[in-house]
mmCIF file of C-alpha atoms in Angstrom:
data_model
loop_
_atom_site.group_PDB
_atom_site.id
_atom_site.type_symbol
_atom_site.label_atom_id
_atom_site.label_comp_id
_atom_site.label_asym_id
_atom_site.label_seq_id
_atom_site.Cartn_x
_atom_site.Cartn_y
_atom_site.Cartn_z
ATOM 1 C CA MET A 1 0.000 0.000 0.000
ATOM 2 C CA ARG A 2 2.790 2.372 0.849
ATOM 3 C CA SER A 3 4.562 1.662 -2.412
ATOM 4 C CA SER A 4 1.429 2.326 -4.435
ATOM 5 C CA GLY A 5 0.923 5.721 -2.714
ATOM 6 C CA ARG A 6 4.527 6.645 -3.340
ATOM 7 C CA ASN A 7 4.170 5.691 -6.992
ATOM 8 C CA ASN A 8 1.108 7.903 -7.295
ATOM 9 C CA ARG A 9 2.980 10.839 -5.824
ATOM 10 C CA ASP A 10 5.911 10.252 -8.146
ATOM 11 C CA SER A 11 3.610 10.054 -11.140
ATOM 12 C CA GLY A 12 1.944 13.326 -10.068
ATOM 13 C CA ARG A 13 5.285 15.041 -9.759
ATOM 14 C CA GLY A 14 6.252 13.718 -13.172
ATOM 15 C CA ASN A 15 3.085 15.088 -14.706
ATOM 16 C CA TYR A 16 3.641 18.473 -13.027
ATOM 17 C CA ARG A 17 7.226 18.623 -14.253
ATOM 18 C CA GLY A 18 6.104 17.683 -17.744
ATOM 19 C CA ALA A 19 3.505 20.454 -17.761
ATOM 20 C CA GLY A 20 6.118 22.924 -16.546
ATOM 21 C CA ASN A 21 8.529 21.962 -19.289
ATOM 22 C CA GLN A 22 5.793 22.371 -21.894
ATOM 23 C CA ARG A 23 4.977 25.859 -20.529
ATOM 24 C CA ASP A 24 8.673 26.848 -20.652
ATOM 25 C CA GLU A 25 8.949 25.683 -24.241
ATOM 26 C CA LYS A 26 5.874 27.776 -25.188
ATOM 27 C CA GLN A 27 7.320 30.852 -23.513
ATOM 28 C CA GLN A 28 10.629 30.386 -25.324
ATOM 29 C CA ARG A 29 8.840 30.049 -28.662
ATOM 30 C CA ALA A 30 6.851 33.216 -27.912
ATOM 31 C CA GLY A 31 10.032 35.077 -27.015
ATOM 32 C CA ARG A 32 9.130 35.539 -23.316
ATOM 33 C CA PRO A 33 11.565 34.567 -20.522
ATOM 34 C CA ARG A 34 10.885 31.987 -17.919
ATOM 35 C CA PRO A 35 10.061 33.310 -14.410
ATOM 36 C CA GLU A 36 13.480 32.434 -13.021
ATOM 37 C CA GLU A 37 15.242 34.196 -15.898
ATOM 38 C CA ARG A 38 13.619 37.539 -15.075
ATOM 39 C CA ARG A 39 15.931 37.909 -12.118
ATOM 40 C CA TYR A 40 18.878 38.588 -14.430
ATOM 41 C CA ASP A 41 19.977 42.055 -15.367
ATOM 42 C CA VAL A 42 18.672 42.967 -18.830
ATOM 43 C CA GLY A 43 20.393 46.324 -19.291
ATOM 44 C CA GLY A 44 23.174 44.970 -21.550
ATOM 45 C CA THR A 45 23.086 44.296 -25.292
ATOM 46 C CA SER A 46 23.854 41.125 -27.186
ATOM 47 C CA GLY A 47 27.581 40.397 -27.415
ATOM 48 C CA SER A 48 28.555 42.538 -24.381
ATOM 49 C CA GLY A 49 29.221 40.983 -21.059
ATOM 50 C CA GLY A 50 29.032 44.132 -18.907
ATOM 51 C CA SER A 51 26.120 43.425 -16.559
ATOM 52 C CA SER A 52 26.517 39.648 -16.576
ATOM 53 C CA ASP A 53 30.231 39.935 -15.735
ATOM 54 C CA ARG A 54 29.437 42.302 -12.855
ATOM 55 C CA LYS A 55 26.891 39.846 -11.432
ATOM 56 C CA ASP A 56 29.401 37.008 -11.677
ATOM 57 C CA GLU A 57 31.961 39.130 -9.825
ATOM 58 C CA ARG A 58 29.423 39.852 -7.030
ATOM 59 C CA ARG A 59 28.747 36.132 -6.722
ATOM 60 C CA GLY A 60 32.463 35.464 -6.226
ATOM 61 C CA GLY A 61 33.250 33.940 -9.605
ATOM 62 C CA GLY A 62 35.579 36.787 -10.659
ATOM 63 C CA PRO A 63 35.836 38.275 -14.104
ATOM 64 C CA LYS A 64 35.272 35.982 -17.032
ATOM 65 C CA SER A 65 38.227 34.803 -19.059
ATOM 66 C CA GLY A 66 38.218 32.360 -21.881
ATOM 67 C CA ALA A 67 35.381 29.817 -22.119
ATOM 68 C CA PRO A 68 32.376 30.184 -19.827
ATOM 69 C CA LYS A 69 32.062 27.887 -16.886
ATOM 70 C CA SER A 70 29.610 25.056 -16.974
ATOM 71 C CA GLY A 71 26.111 25.978 -15.664
ATOM 72 C CA ALA A 72 26.669 29.760 -16.167
ATOM 73 C CA PRO A 73 24.449 31.603 -18.637
ATOM 74 C CA LYS A 74 26.199 32.401 -21.889
ATOM 75 C CA SER A 75 26.471 36.010 -22.914
ATOM 76 C CA GLY A 76 24.664 36.523 -26.205
ATOM 77 C CA GLY A 77 22.980 33.100 -26.058
ATOM 78 C CA SER A 78 19.301 32.375 -26.524
ATOM 79 C CA ARG A 79 18.702 32.574 -22.790
ATOM 80 C CA GLY A 80 20.357 35.993 -22.475
ATOM 81 C CA ALA A 81 18.565 37.290 -25.561
ATOM 82 C CA ALA A 82 15.202 36.174 -24.180
ATOM 83 C CA ALA A 83 15.977 37.779 -20.823
ATOM 84 C CA ARG A 84 17.080 41.008 -22.423
ATOM 85 C CA GLY A 85 14.024 41.221 -24.647
ATOM 86 C CA GLY A 86 11.280 39.983 -22.366
ATOM 87 C CA ALA A 87 11.689 41.805 -19.059
ATOM 88 C CA LYS A 88 8.977 44.297 -18.139
ATOM 89 C CA GLY A 89 9.715 47.864 -19.074
ATOM 90 C CA GLY A 90 12.731 47.051 -21.245
ATOM 91 C CA PRO A 91 12.754 47.914 -24.946
ATOM 92 C CA ARG A 92 12.823 45.010 -27.341
ATOM 93 C CA THR A 93 15.831 45.059 -29.624
ATOM 94 C CA GLY A 94 17.510 42.586 -31.914
ATOM 95 C CA ALA A 95 16.225 39.062 -32.009
ATOM 96 C CA ALA A 96 13.616 39.634 -29.303
ATOM 97 C CA ALA A 97 11.986 42.417 -31.340
ATOM 98 C CA LYS A 98 12.181 40.422 -34.546
ATOM 99 C CA GLY A 99 10.582 37.475 -32.847
ATOM 100 C CA ARG A 100 7.377 39.475 -32.284
ATOM 101 C CA PRO A 101 4.885 39.734 -35.104
ATOM 102 C CA GLY A 102 5.486 42.956 -36.986
ATOM 103 C CA GLY A 103 8.426 43.857 -34.719
ATOM 104 C CA LYS A 104 11.159 46.151 -36.014
ATOM 105 C CA SER A 105 14.545 46.779 -34.531
ATOM 106 C CA GLY A 106 14.806 50.071 -32.664
ATOM 107 C CA GLY A 107 11.139 51.115 -33.123
ATOM 108 C CA PRO A 108 8.528 51.607 -30.375
ATOM 109 C CA GLN A 109 6.397 48.557 -29.760
ATOM 110 C CA ARG A 110 2.796 48.453 -28.517
ATOM 111 C CA GLY A 111 2.359 46.572 -25.286
ATOM 112 C CA ARG A 112 0.517 43.289 -25.123
ATOM 113 C CA GLY A 113 -3.226 43.741 -24.635
ATOM 114 C CA GLN A 114 -3.233 47.558 -25.283
ATOM 115 C CA ALA A 115 -6.293 48.870 -27.143
ATOM 116 C CA PRO A 116 -5.714 50.301 -30.623
ATOM 117 C CA ALA A 117 -5.779 54.084 -31.045
ATOM 118 C CA ARG A 118 -9.233 55.627 -31.628
ATOM 119 C CA PRO A 119 -9.829 57.497 -34.876
ATOM 120 C CA ARG A 120 -10.068 61.283 -34.739
ATOM 121 C CA GLU A 121 -13.659 61.234 -36.009
ATOM 122 C CA TYR A 122 -14.737 59.232 -32.965
ATOM 123 C CA ASP A 123 -12.990 61.711 -30.596
ATOM 124 C CA ALA A 124 -14.755 64.595 -32.330
ATOM 125 C CA GLN A 125 -18.131 62.905 -31.848
ATOM 126 C CA VAL A 126 -17.413 62.360 -28.150
ATOM 127 C CA GLU A 127 -16.465 66.028 -27.756
ATOM 128 C CA GLU A 128 -19.672 67.143 -29.489
ATOM 129 C CA ARG A 129 -21.798 64.956 -27.210
ATOM 130 C CA ASN A 130 -20.092 66.393 -24.118
ATOM 131 C CA ARG A 131 -20.688 69.956 -25.266
ATOM 132 C CA ALA A 132 -24.307 69.249 -26.102
ATOM 133 C CA ARG A 133 -24.838 67.811 -22.630
ATOM 134 C CA HIS A 134 -23.417 70.914 -20.917
ATOM 135 C CA ASP A 135 -25.090 73.411 -23.252
ATOM 136 C CA LYS A 136 -28.584 72.445 -22.136
ATOM 137 C CA PRO A 137 -30.560 75.350 -20.614
ATOM 138 C CA GLN A 138 -30.508 75.406 -16.838
ATOM 139 C CA VAL A 139 -33.687 74.399 -15.125
ATOM 140 C CA LYS A 140 -35.187 77.336 -13.217
ATOM 141 C CA THR A 141 -36.077 76.324 -9.699
ATOM 142 C CA PRO A 142 -39.257 77.679 -8.099
ATOM 143 C CA LYS A 143 -38.941 80.837 -6.043
ATOM 144 C CA THR A 144 -39.630 78.777 -2.944
ATOM 145 C CA PHE A 145 -36.256 77.096 -3.314
ATOM 146 C CA GLY A 146 -34.283 80.026 -4.753
ATOM 147 C CA ASP A 147 -33.769 83.699 -4.010
ATOM 148 C CA GLN A 148 -37.063 85.553 -4.032
ATOM 149 C CA GLU A 149 -37.328 88.859 -5.841
ATOM 150 C CA GLY A 150 -37.265 92.127 -3.933
ATOM 151 C CA GLU A 151 -36.407 92.962 -0.327
ATOM 152 C CA ARG A 152 -38.356 92.559 2.857
ATOM 153 C CA LEU A 153 -40.511 95.574 3.595
ATOM 154 C CA GLN A 154 -39.220 96.091 7.142
ATOM 155 C CA LYS A 155 -35.625 96.071 5.858
ATOM 156 C CA VAL A 156 -36.419 98.760 3.265
ATOM 157 C CA LEU A 157 -38.174 100.912 5.875
ATOM 158 C CA ALA A 158 -35.279 100.577 8.305
ATOM 159 C CA ARG A 159 -32.758 101.580 5.644
ATOM 160 C CA ALA A 160 -34.910 104.628 4.816
ATOM 161 C CA GLY A 161 -34.577 105.817 8.411
ATOM 162 C CA MET A 162 -38.006 104.865 9.760
ATOM 163 C CA GLY A 163 -36.450 103.111 12.760
ATOM 164 C CA SER A 164 -35.043 99.707 13.619
ATOM 165 C CA ARG A 165 -36.358 96.598 11.904
ATOM 166 C CA ARG A 166 -38.354 95.712 14.992
ATOM 167 C CA ALA A 167 -39.901 99.198 15.051
ATOM 168 C CA CYS A 168 -40.738 98.881 11.338
ATOM 169 C CA GLU A 169 -42.397 95.522 11.993
ATOM 170 C CA GLU A 170 -44.561 97.220 14.611
ATOM 171 C CA LEU A 171 -45.544 99.861 12.025
ATOM 172 C CA ILE A 172 -46.695 97.033 9.751
ATOM 173 C CA ASP A 173 -48.621 95.357 12.592
ATOM 174 C CA GLN A 174 -50.394 98.656 13.272
ATOM 175 C CA ALA A 175 -51.538 98.846 9.608
ATOM 176 C CA ARG A 176 -49.695 102.131 9.082
ATOM 177 C CA VAL A 177 -47.722 101.009 6.013
ATOM 178 C CA GLU A 178 -49.085 100.763 2.482
ATOM 179 C CA VAL A 179 -47.476 99.605 -0.740
ATOM 180 C CA ASN A 180 -48.879 100.801 -4.060
ATOM 181 C CA GLY A 181 -52.066 101.981 -2.368
ATOM 182 C CA GLN A 182 -52.699 98.723 -0.446
ATOM 183 C CA ILE A 183 -52.278 98.526 3.328
ATOM 184 C CA VAL A 184 -49.871 95.748 4.316
ATOM 185 C CA MET A 185 -51.447 93.386 6.858
ATOM 186 C CA GLU A 186 -48.717 90.732 7.239
ATOM 187 C CA GLN A 187 -44.990 90.453 7.772
ATOM 188 C CA GLY A 188 -42.474 89.264 5.189
ATOM 189 C CA VAL A 189 -43.857 91.147 2.194
ATOM 190 C CA ARG A 190 -41.195 91.766 -0.427
ATOM 191 C CA VAL A 191 -41.010 95.009 -2.394
ATOM 192 C CA ASP A 192 -38.877 96.650 -5.058
ATOM 193 C CA PRO A 193 -37.652 99.975 -3.632
ATOM 194 C CA GLU A 194 -36.989 101.352 -7.123
ATOM 195 C CA LYS A 195 -40.509 100.708 -8.450
ATOM 196 C CA ASP A 196 -42.990 100.300 -5.588
ATOM 197 C CA GLU A 197 -44.553 103.285 -3.840
ATOM 198 C CA ILE A 198 -44.232 102.890 -0.082
ATOM 199 C CA LYS A 199 -46.040 105.125 2.382
ATOM 200 C CA VAL A 200 -46.136 105.354 6.162
ATOM 201 C CA ASP A 201 -49.106 107.196 7.677
ATOM 202 C CA GLY A 202 -49.966 108.406 4.177
ATOM 203 C CA LEU A 203 -46.534 109.943 3.539
ATOM 204 C CA THR A 204 -44.249 108.597 0.823
ATOM 205 C CA VAL A 205 -41.008 107.087 2.066
ATOM 206 C CA ALA A 206 -37.923 108.031 0.042
ATOM 207 C CA THR A 207 -36.541 104.497 -0.348
ATOM 208 C CA GLN A 208 -34.582 105.244 -3.509
ATOM 209 C CA SER A 209 -31.086 106.683 -3.618
ATOM 210 C CA TYR A 210 -32.352 110.289 -3.519
ATOM 211 C CA LEU A 211 -30.924 113.066 -1.401
ATOM 212 C CA PHE A 212 -32.871 115.971 0.095
ATOM 213 C CA PHE A 213 -31.192 118.876 1.881
ATOM 214 C CA ALA A 214 -32.337 122.198 3.321
ATOM 215 C CA LEU A 215 -29.863 125.085 3.400
ATOM 216 C CA ASN A 216 -30.203 128.385 5.245
ATOM 217 C CA LYS A 217 -28.629 130.552 2.558
ATOM 218 C CA PRO A 218 -26.715 133.554 3.921
ATOM 219 C CA ALA A 219 -26.824 136.953 2.272
ATOM 220 C CA GLY A 220 -24.277 137.446 -0.486
ATOM 221 C CA VAL A 221 -24.440 133.838 -1.739
ATOM 222 C CA VAL A 222 -25.431 133.391 -5.387
ATOM 223 C CA SER A 223 -28.250 130.902 -6.031
ATOM 224 C CA THR A 224 -26.293 128.776 -8.484
ATOM 225 C CA MET A 225 -24.302 125.583 -8.134
ATOM 226 C CA GLU A 226 -21.317 127.120 -9.957
ATOM 227 C CA ASP A 227 -20.366 130.735 -10.520
ATOM 228 C CA PRO A 228 -17.966 131.663 -13.355
ATOM 229 C CA ASP A 229 -17.029 134.880 -11.577
ATOM 230 C CA GLY A 230 -15.784 133.018 -8.524
ATOM 231 C CA ARG A 231 -18.420 134.321 -6.134
ATOM 232 C CA GLN A 232 -19.654 132.219 -3.258
ATOM 233 C CA CYS A 233 -22.492 129.980 -4.457
ATOM 234 C CA LEU A 234 -24.656 127.052 -3.327
ATOM 235 C CA GLY A 235 -22.249 124.509 -4.755
ATOM 236 C CA ASP A 236 -19.683 125.513 -2.131
ATOM 237 C CA TYR A 237 -21.882 123.929 0.550
ATOM 238 C CA VAL A 238 -22.156 120.519 -1.146
ATOM 239 C CA THR A 239 -18.681 120.040 -2.616
ATOM 240 C CA ASN A 240 -18.128 116.788 -0.680
ATOM 241 C CA ARG A 241 -21.212 115.049 -2.122
ATOM 242 C CA GLU A 242 -20.673 112.226 -4.606
ATOM 243 C CA THR A 243 -24.083 112.723 -6.228
ATOM 244 C CA ARG A 244 -24.724 115.878 -8.218
ATOM 245 C CA LEU A 245 -27.345 118.078 -6.530
ATOM 246 C CA PHE A 246 -29.311 121.015 -7.879
ATOM 247 C CA HIS A 247 -31.292 123.737 -6.157
ATOM 248 C CA VAL A 248 -35.075 124.074 -6.099
ATOM 249 C CA GLY A 249 -36.010 127.593 -7.130
ATOM 250 C CA ARG A 250 -33.883 130.655 -6.518
ATOM 251 C CA LEU A 251 -33.272 133.373 -3.965
ATOM 252 C CA ASP A 252 -31.861 136.833 -4.586
ATOM 253 C CA THR A 253 -28.237 137.304 -3.696
ATOM 254 C CA GLU A 254 -29.161 139.556 -0.750
ATOM 255 C CA THR A 255 -32.135 137.429 0.322
ATOM 256 C CA GLU A 256 -31.551 134.919 3.101
ATOM 257 C CA GLY A 257 -33.502 131.851 4.122
ATOM 258 C CA ILE A 258 -34.343 128.299 3.207
ATOM 259 C CA ILE A 259 -33.542 126.789 -0.161
ATOM 260 C CA LEU A 260 -33.844 123.107 -1.049
ATOM 261 C CA LEU A 261 -31.175 120.961 -2.709
ATOM 262 C CA THR A 262 -31.917 117.528 -4.165
ATOM 263 C CA ASN A 263 -31.151 115.077 -6.967
ATOM 264 C CA HIS A 264 -34.823 114.156 -7.435
ATOM 265 C CA GLY A 265 -35.575 115.842 -10.740
ATOM 266 C CA GLU A 266 -39.331 115.278 -10.848
ATOM 267 C CA LEU A 267 -39.842 116.574 -7.330
ATOM 268 C CA ALA A 268 -37.786 119.687 -8.021
ATOM 269 C CA HIS A 269 -39.748 120.350 -11.208
ATOM 270 C CA ARG A 270 -43.133 120.068 -9.515
ATOM 271 C CA LEU A 271 -42.127 122.208 -6.544
ATOM 272 C CA THR A 272 -41.381 125.119 -8.863
ATOM 273 C CA HIS A 273 -44.231 124.591 -11.354
ATOM 274 C CA PRO A 274 -47.152 127.094 -11.052
ATOM 275 C CA ARG A 275 -49.680 124.302 -11.507
ATOM 276 C CA TYR A 276 -49.030 122.881 -8.036
ATOM 277 C CA GLY A 277 -48.939 126.272 -6.329
ATOM 278 C CA VAL A 278 -46.446 125.446 -3.592
ATOM 279 C CA LYS A 279 -46.495 128.339 -1.102
ATOM 280 C CA LYS A 280 -43.425 130.188 0.132
ATOM 281 C CA THR A 281 -43.389 132.425 3.208
ATOM 282 C CA TYR A 282 -41.147 135.469 3.666
ATOM 283 C CA LEU A 283 -40.346 137.863 6.500
ATOM 284 C CA ALA A 284 -39.699 141.445 5.301
ATOM 285 C CA ALA A 285 -38.329 144.358 7.295
ATOM 286 C CA ILE A 286 -39.895 147.650 6.116
ATOM 287 C CA GLN A 287 -40.424 151.200 7.385
ATOM 288 C CA GLY A 288 -43.827 152.497 8.424
ATOM 289 C CA PRO A 289 -46.302 153.727 9.242
ATOM 290 C CA LEU A 290 -48.398 151.145 7.391
ATOM 291 C CA PRO A 291 -51.949 151.749 6.190
ATOM 292 C CA ARG A 292 -54.567 149.330 7.451
ATOM 293 C CA ASP A 293 -55.498 148.201 3.969
ATOM 294 C CA LEU A 294 -51.961 147.194 2.954
ATOM 295 C CA GLY A 295 -52.807 143.516 3.358
ATOM 296 C CA LYS A 296 -55.960 143.923 1.247
ATOM 297 C CA GLN A 297 -53.964 145.662 -1.496
ATOM 298 C CA LEU A 298 -51.452 142.834 -1.627
ATOM 299 C CA LYS A 299 -54.161 140.144 -1.694
ATOM 300 C CA ASP A 300 -56.148 141.915 -4.397
ATOM 301 C CA GLY A 301 -53.052 142.219 -6.548
ATOM 302 C CA ILE A 302 -50.328 144.669 -7.318
ATOM 303 C CA GLN A 303 -49.750 145.777 -10.883
ATOM 304 C CA LEU A 304 -46.154 145.030 -11.958
ATOM 305 C CA GLU A 305 -44.411 145.449 -15.294
ATOM 306 C CA ASP A 306 -44.887 141.726 -16.020
ATOM 307 C CA GLY A 307 -48.497 141.470 -14.787
ATOM 308 C CA TYR A 308 -50.462 141.327 -11.563
ATOM 309 C CA ALA A 309 -48.938 139.694 -8.492
ATOM 310 C CA ARG A 310 -51.128 138.588 -5.603
ATOM 311 C CA ALA A 311 -50.239 137.544 -2.083
ATOM 312 C CA ASP A 312 -52.004 134.583 -0.453
ATOM 313 C CA HIS A 313 -51.527 135.876 3.084
ATOM 314 C CA PHE A 314 -50.230 139.015 4.873
ATOM 315 C CA ARG A 315 -49.801 139.915 8.536
ATOM 316 C CA VAL A 316 -47.738 142.204 10.733
ATOM 317 C CA VAL A 317 -45.433 140.167 12.944
ATOM 318 C CA GLU A 318 -43.670 142.934 14.909
ATOM 319 C CA ASN A 319 -43.754 146.694 15.162
ATOM 320 C CA THR A 320 -41.184 148.907 16.921
ATOM 321 C CA GLY A 321 -41.761 152.561 16.178
ATOM 322 C CA LYS A 322 -41.468 152.915 12.452
ATOM 323 C CA ASN A 323 -39.805 149.524 12.009
ATOM 324 C CA TYR A 324 -42.184 146.817 10.885
ATOM 325 C CA LEU A 325 -41.617 143.112 10.372
ATOM 326 C CA VAL A 326 -44.316 141.703 8.088
ATOM 327 C CA GLU A 327 -44.994 138.194 6.807
ATOM 328 C CA VAL A 328 -45.976 137.613 3.185
ATOM 329 C CA THR A 329 -47.056 134.255 1.756
ATOM 330 C CA LEU A 330 -47.497 133.635 -1.968
ATOM 331 C CA HIS A 331 -47.299 130.743 -4.397
ATOM 332 C CA GLU A 332 -45.712 132.586 -7.312
ATOM 333 C CA GLY A 333 -42.004 132.416 -7.990
ATOM 334 C CA ARG A 334 -41.215 135.316 -10.232
ATOM 335 C CA LYS A 335 -37.936 137.150 -9.878
ATOM 336 C CA HIS A 336 -37.765 139.594 -6.921
ATOM 337 C CA ILE A 337 -41.542 139.332 -6.596
ATOM 338 C CA VAL A 338 -41.820 140.162 -2.862
ATOM 339 C CA ARG A 339 -39.440 143.105 -3.104
ATOM 340 C CA ARG A 340 -41.218 144.468 -6.163
ATOM 341 C CA MET A 341 -44.713 144.116 -4.665
ATOM 342 C CA LEU A 342 -43.865 145.948 -1.439
ATOM 343 C CA SER A 343 -41.851 148.575 -3.271
ATOM 344 C CA GLU A 344 -44.778 149.206 -5.650
ATOM 345 C CA ALA A 345 -47.060 149.594 -2.609
ATOM 346 C CA GLY A 346 -44.677 152.277 -1.271
ATOM 347 C CA PHE A 347 -42.642 150.258 1.260
ATOM 348 C CA PRO A 348 -39.149 149.276 0.077
ATOM 349 C CA VAL A 349 -37.678 146.174 1.743
ATOM 350 C CA ASP A 350 -34.627 146.567 3.965
ATOM 351 C CA LYS A 351 -34.125 142.851 4.633
ATOM 352 C CA LEU A 352 -35.848 139.735 3.342
ATOM 353 C CA VAL A 353 -35.751 136.153 4.691
ATOM 354 C CA ARG A 354 -37.630 133.109 3.361
ATOM 355 C CA THR A 355 -38.846 131.160 6.357
ATOM 356 C CA SER A 356 -40.588 128.223 4.687
ATOM 357 C CA PHE A 357 -40.790 126.382 1.395
ATOM 358 C CA GLY A 358 -44.059 124.501 1.290
ATOM 359 C CA PRO A 359 -44.286 122.327 4.424
ATOM 360 C CA ILE A 360 -40.526 122.678 5.163
ATOM 361 C CA ALA A 361 -39.869 125.390 7.739
ATOM 362 C CA LEU A 362 -36.568 127.090 8.462
ATOM 363 C CA GLY A 363 -37.053 126.922 12.212
ATOM 364 C CA ASP A 364 -33.960 127.631 14.303
ATOM 365 C CA GLN A 365 -31.503 126.509 11.611
ATOM 366 C CA LYS A 366 -28.502 128.788 11.670
ATOM 367 C CA SER A 367 -27.344 130.812 8.689
ATOM 368 C CA GLY A 368 -25.028 128.819 6.412
ATOM 369 C CA TRP A 369 -26.032 125.444 7.885
ATOM 370 C CA LEU A 370 -26.977 122.495 5.668
ATOM 371 C CA ARG A 371 -29.167 119.722 7.050
ATOM 372 C CA ARG A 372 -30.663 116.570 5.638
ATOM 373 C CA MET A 373 -34.432 116.500 5.598
ATOM 374 C CA THR A 374 -36.262 113.796 7.494
ATOM 375 C CA ASN A 375 -38.389 111.151 5.811
ATOM 376 C CA THR A 376 -41.480 112.835 7.194
ATOM 377 C CA GLU A 377 -40.516 116.129 5.571
ATOM 378 C CA VAL A 378 -39.788 114.411 2.265
ATOM 379 C CA GLY A 379 -43.130 112.649 2.435
ATOM 380 C CA MET A 380 -44.944 115.937 3.059
ATOM 381 C CA LEU A 381 -43.161 117.519 0.105
ATOM 382 C CA MET A 382 -44.164 114.670 -2.185
ATOM 383 C CA ARG A 383 -47.752 114.796 -1.028
ATOM 384 C CA GLU A 384 -47.721 118.550 -1.712
ATOM 385 C CA VAL A 385 -46.975 117.905 -5.402
ATOM 386 C CA GLU A 386 -48.983 114.651 -5.704
ATOM 387 C CA LEU A 387 -46.027 112.264 -5.828
#
């Protein structure tokens, strides 16, 4: 029994060795080295013993001389040629290259199993498909998932100077805010500050990038933004402003008082247009005594060289001896109209101050001071001219 088992093992080993020899013969015919031959250095060329001699020296055999020793690989033999041509990464030259189908000495060889090069037409088609895929129009997401248009109403009101955001939310809760004529009853409404009309307590809120200033013009200042003669003018008070401003109406050089400066063209036009009849109030210092019917004469109309001029209101504010301080209100804006009316009535003006322009009063603003109008004042001005 033991002998039969041993025979079976021997026969198995014989079959294994036979299969191995057949595989080695196939590899040699195909020009590929056997696994154990890949351990040799393949950097040398056929007929040169450089690398093989160095390996023999490291193994203790010394430099070769004469005939090779038995069992040592021959330089330039079939085994060396196979090793030199079949190692991974090494270029195939000589017999190893010629052994491959279509192989040429010295030329680049395509690796085993590498796919052939694609034609240029196919690459162009692939590029076109990629571009077509990326050129598709983007799908617009609903506003619920993206950025909604406009700004929140309380944010716009806060930026316009109506208070903090919390205070503006309370204005909305109290139903004091309206957008385009509709009272806002809920929070979170979005508006376009450049297009929508926003009002608080019936007054328009200047949410756009408009500027509104009131200047107490001193005497001797010319009512122009620039003066070619170099005289002091209104532009000297707003030289540090980035936005170009222009004045609303005019005042005589020697007349003091309030004058408006803004970059809102439509508002400035309406404030000076006779159709809207915006009233201006003046204080005039004159010499008396005054007749009792002076006010009636001014209200009925004074004949001037350019037509009748009528005052809307007249009253005596102060009287000290012959010195009188009278108040005249009128909606016309002709040149020197107050001075000409009183002079035609027989009372030349010593000093003239404009104390109000529509709903905007001069108050205690000092001469030469420039102040920014409040949102309430701007709203009253716009309501005055139906804006």
